[in-house]
Short mmCIF file of C-alpha atoms in Angstrom, two decimals:
data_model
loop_
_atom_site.label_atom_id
_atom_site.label_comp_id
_atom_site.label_asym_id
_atom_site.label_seq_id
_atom_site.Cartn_x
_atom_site.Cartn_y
_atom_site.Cartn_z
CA UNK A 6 0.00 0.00 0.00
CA UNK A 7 0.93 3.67 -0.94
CA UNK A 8 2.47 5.41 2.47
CA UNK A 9 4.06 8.13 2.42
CA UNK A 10 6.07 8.48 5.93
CA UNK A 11 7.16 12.50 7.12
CA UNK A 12 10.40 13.31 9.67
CA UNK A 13 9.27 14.98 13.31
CA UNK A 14 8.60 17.82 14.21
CA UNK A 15 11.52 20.51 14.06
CA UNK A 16 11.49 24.08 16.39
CA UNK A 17 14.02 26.60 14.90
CA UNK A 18 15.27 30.32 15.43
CA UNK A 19 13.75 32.92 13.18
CA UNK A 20 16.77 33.28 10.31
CA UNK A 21 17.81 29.22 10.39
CA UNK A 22 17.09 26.61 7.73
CA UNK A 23 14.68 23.77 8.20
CA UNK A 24 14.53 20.64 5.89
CA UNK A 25 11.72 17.78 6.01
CA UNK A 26 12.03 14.70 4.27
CA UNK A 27 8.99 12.18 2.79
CA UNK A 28 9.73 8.82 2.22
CA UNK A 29 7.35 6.95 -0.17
CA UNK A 30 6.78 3.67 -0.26
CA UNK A 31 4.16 1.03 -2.10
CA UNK A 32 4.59 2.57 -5.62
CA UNK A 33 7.00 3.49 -7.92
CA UNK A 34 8.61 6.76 -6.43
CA UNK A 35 9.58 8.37 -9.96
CA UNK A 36 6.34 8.11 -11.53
CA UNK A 37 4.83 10.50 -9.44
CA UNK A 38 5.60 13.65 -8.92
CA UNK A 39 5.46 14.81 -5.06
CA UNK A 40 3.98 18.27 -4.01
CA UNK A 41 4.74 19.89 -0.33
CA UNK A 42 1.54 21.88 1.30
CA UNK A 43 1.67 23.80 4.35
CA UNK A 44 -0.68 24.83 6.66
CA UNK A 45 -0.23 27.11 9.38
CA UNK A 46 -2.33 26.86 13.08
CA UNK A 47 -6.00 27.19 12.09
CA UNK A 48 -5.47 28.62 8.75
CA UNK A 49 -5.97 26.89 5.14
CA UNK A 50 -3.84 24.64 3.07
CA UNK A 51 -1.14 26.34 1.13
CA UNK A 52 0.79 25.17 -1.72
CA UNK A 53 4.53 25.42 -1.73
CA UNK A 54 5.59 23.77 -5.06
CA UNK A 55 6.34 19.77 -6.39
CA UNK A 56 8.99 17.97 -7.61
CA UNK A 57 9.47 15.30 -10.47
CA UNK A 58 11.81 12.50 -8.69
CA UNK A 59 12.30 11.18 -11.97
CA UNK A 60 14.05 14.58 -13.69
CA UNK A 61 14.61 16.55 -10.16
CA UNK A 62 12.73 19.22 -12.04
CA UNK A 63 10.39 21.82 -9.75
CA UNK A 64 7.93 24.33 -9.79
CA UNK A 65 7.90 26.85 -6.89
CA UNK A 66 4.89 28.81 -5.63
CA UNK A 67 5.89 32.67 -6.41
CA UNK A 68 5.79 32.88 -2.80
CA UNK A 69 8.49 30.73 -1.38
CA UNK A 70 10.58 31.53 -4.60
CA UNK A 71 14.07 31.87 -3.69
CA UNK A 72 13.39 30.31 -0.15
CA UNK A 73 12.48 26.73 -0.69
CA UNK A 74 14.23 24.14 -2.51
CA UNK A 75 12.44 20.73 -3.21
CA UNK A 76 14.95 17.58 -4.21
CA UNK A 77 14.67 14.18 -4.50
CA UNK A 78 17.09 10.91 -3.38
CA UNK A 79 15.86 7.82 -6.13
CA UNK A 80 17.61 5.51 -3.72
CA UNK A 81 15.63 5.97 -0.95
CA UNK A 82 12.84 7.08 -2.52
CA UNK A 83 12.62 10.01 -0.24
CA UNK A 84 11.59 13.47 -1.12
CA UNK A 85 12.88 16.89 0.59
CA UNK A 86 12.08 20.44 0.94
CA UNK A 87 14.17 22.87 2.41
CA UNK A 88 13.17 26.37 3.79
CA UNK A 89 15.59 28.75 4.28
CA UNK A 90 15.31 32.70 6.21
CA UNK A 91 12.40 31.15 8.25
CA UNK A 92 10.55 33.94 10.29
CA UNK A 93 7.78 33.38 12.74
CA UNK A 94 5.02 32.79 10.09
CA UNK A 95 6.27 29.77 9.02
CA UNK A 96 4.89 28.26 12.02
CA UNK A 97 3.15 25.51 10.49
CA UNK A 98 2.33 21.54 9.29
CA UNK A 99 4.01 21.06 6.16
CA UNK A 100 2.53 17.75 4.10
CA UNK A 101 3.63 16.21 1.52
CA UNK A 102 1.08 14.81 -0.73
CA UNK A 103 1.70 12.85 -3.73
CA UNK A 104 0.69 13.98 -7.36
CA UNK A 105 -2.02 16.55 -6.40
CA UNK A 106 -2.03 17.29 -10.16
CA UNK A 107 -4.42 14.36 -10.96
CA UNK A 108 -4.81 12.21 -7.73
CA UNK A 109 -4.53 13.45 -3.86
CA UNK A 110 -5.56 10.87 -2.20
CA UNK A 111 -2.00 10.05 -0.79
CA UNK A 112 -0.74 12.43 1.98
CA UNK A 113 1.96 12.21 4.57
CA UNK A 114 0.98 12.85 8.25
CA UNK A 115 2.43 16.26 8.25
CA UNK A 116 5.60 17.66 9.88
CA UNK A 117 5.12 20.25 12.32
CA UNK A 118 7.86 23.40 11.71
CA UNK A 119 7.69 25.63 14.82
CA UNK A 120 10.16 28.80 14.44
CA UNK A 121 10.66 30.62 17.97
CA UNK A 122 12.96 32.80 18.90
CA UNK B 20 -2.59 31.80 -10.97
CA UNK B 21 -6.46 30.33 -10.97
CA UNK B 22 -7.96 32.19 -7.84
CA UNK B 23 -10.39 29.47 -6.08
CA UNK B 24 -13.43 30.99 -3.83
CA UNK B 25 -15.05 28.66 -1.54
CA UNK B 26 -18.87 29.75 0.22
CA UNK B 27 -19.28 30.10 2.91
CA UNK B 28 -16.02 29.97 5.33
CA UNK B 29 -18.06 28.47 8.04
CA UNK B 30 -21.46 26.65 8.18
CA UNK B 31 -23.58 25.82 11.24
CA UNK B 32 -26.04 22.65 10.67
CA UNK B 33 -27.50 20.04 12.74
CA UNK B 34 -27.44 15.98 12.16
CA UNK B 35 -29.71 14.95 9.55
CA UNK B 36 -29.00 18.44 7.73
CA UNK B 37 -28.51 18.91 3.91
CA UNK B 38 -25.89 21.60 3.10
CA UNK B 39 -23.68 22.85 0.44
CA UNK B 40 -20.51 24.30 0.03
CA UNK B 41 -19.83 26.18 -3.37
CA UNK B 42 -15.94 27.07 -5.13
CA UNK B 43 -16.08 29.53 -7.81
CA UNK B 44 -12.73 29.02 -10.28
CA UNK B 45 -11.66 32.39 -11.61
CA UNK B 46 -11.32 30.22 -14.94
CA UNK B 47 -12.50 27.26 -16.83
CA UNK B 48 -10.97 23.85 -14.65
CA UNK B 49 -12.67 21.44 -17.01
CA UNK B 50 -13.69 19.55 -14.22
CA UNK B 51 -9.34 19.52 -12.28
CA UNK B 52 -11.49 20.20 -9.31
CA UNK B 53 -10.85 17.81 -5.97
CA UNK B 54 -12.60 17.88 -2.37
CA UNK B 55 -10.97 16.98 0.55
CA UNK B 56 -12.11 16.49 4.11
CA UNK B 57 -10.24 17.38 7.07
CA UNK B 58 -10.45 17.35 10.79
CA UNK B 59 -8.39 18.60 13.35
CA UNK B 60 -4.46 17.07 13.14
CA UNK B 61 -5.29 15.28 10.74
CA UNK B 62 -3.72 15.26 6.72
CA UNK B 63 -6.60 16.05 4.60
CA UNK B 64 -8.59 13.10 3.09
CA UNK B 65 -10.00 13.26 -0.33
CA UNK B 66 -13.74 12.70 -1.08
CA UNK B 67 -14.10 13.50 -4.91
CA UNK B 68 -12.33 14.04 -7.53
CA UNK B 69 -12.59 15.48 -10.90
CA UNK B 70 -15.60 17.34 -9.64
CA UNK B 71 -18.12 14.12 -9.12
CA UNK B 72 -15.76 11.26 -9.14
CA UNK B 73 -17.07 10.10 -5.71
CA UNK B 74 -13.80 8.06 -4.14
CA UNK B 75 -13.89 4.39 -3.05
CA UNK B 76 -14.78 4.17 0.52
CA UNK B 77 -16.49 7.78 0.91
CA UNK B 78 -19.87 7.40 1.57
CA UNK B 79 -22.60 8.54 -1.17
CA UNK B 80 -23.97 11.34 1.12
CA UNK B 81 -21.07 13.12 -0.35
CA UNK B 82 -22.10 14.47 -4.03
CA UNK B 83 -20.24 16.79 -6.00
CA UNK B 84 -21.44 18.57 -9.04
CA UNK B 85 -20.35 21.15 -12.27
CA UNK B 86 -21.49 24.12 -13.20
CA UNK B 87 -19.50 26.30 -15.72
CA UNK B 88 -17.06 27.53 -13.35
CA UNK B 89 -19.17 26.83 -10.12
CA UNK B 90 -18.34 23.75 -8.13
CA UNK B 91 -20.14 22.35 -5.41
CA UNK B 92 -19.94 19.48 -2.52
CA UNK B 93 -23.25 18.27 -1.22
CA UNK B 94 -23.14 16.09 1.56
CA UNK B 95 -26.72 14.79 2.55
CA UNK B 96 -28.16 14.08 5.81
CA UNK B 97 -25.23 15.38 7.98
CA UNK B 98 -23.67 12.51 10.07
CA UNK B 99 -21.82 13.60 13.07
CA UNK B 100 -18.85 12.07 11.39
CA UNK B 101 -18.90 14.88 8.64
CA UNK B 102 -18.42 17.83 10.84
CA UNK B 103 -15.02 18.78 9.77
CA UNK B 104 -13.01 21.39 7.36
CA UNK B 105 -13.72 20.96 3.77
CA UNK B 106 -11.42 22.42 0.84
CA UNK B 107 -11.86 22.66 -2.96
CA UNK B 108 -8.29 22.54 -4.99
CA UNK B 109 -8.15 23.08 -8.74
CA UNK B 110 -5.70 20.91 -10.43
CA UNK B 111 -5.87 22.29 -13.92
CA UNK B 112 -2.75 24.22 -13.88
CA UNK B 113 0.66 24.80 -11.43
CA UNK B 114 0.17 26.65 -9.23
CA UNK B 115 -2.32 24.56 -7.73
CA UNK B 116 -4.65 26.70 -5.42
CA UNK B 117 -7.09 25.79 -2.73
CA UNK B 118 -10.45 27.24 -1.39
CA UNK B 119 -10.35 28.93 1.56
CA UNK B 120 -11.95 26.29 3.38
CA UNK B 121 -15.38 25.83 5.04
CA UNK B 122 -15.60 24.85 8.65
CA UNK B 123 -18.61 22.71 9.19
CA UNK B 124 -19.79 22.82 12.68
CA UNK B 125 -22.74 21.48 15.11
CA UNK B 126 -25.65 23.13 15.67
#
């Protein structure tokens, strides 16, 4: 079966890096590509950007442009995303769901990012 | 970007209620429209997709329909199960863009 398994939660100072990994298993992780979502406490669900594991190729909400890289490890079938400059509003449960683009029904449990000074 | 606006942001009902939640697409999606379902800590859970594709395993209550760029989710005599958080998310294009979400609560 398709699970899709998140790293724990992280607290970091406002200006450090934070990077949460996905690892898929049950399917073939390059066929898919893998989207993060965040969500901050009580607020909506906010797309970040995805990533093709099979080219590494990405596509970046305008708003975490220049902030967030996504990448990919084929051996462990494991998916990243990396936010750098964090500030206080990226309190939040990131996700990472796999190919929103024409499924969705395959989510990770979340990864709660707290950023605290 | 395709702006996606979900009505209303919160909804009061009681068991045994018949509601509706609406998503306006600022474009044609030709039916890239999901659901999802989500309660509190929990990853969202998806009910239907490509706008009335109910999923395996979600009940039938749950009905979702097309309308030029109007979407809706019906969800027919409320069960206390389906008080929850429910989003619309257009898939048609990157980026992909969510309602705002509807809170459905207890009368």
């Amino acid at each position: 079966q398709v699970q899709l398994v998140q790293s724990g939660a992280e607290v970091k100072r406002p200006g450090a890096s934070v990077k949460v990994s996905c690892k898929a298993s049950g399917y073939g992780f390059v066929a898919y590509y893998m989207h993060w979502v965040r969500q901050a406490p009580g607020q909506g669900l906010e797309w970040m950007g995805r990533i093709n594991p099979n080219s590494g190729g990405t596509n970046y909400a305008q708003k975490f442009q220049g902030r967030v890289t996504m990448t990919r490890d084929t051996s462990s079938n494991t998916a990243y995303m990396e936010l750098n400059r964090l500030r206080s509003d990226d309190t939040a449960v990131y996700y990472c769901a796999r190919d929103l683009g024409t499924d969705g029904r395959y989510w990770g449990p979340g990864s709660l990012v707290t950023v605290s000074s | 970007d395709i702006q996606m606006t979900q009505s209303p942001s919160s909804l009061s009902a009681s068991v045994g209620d018949r509601v509706t939640i609406t998503c306006r697409a600022s474009q044609s999606l030709i039916s890239y429209l999901n659901w999802f379902q989500q309660k509190p800590g929990k990853a969202p859970k998806l009910l239907i997709s490509a706008a009335s594709n109910l999923q395996s395993g979600v009940s039938s209550r749950f009905r979702g329909n097309e309308s030029g760029t109007d979407y809706t989710l019906t969800i027919s005599s409320l069960q206390p199960e389906d008080f929850a958080t429910y989003y619309c998310q257009q898939s048609y294009s990157i980026p992909v863009t969510f309602g705002q979400g509807t809170r459905l609560e207890i009368k």
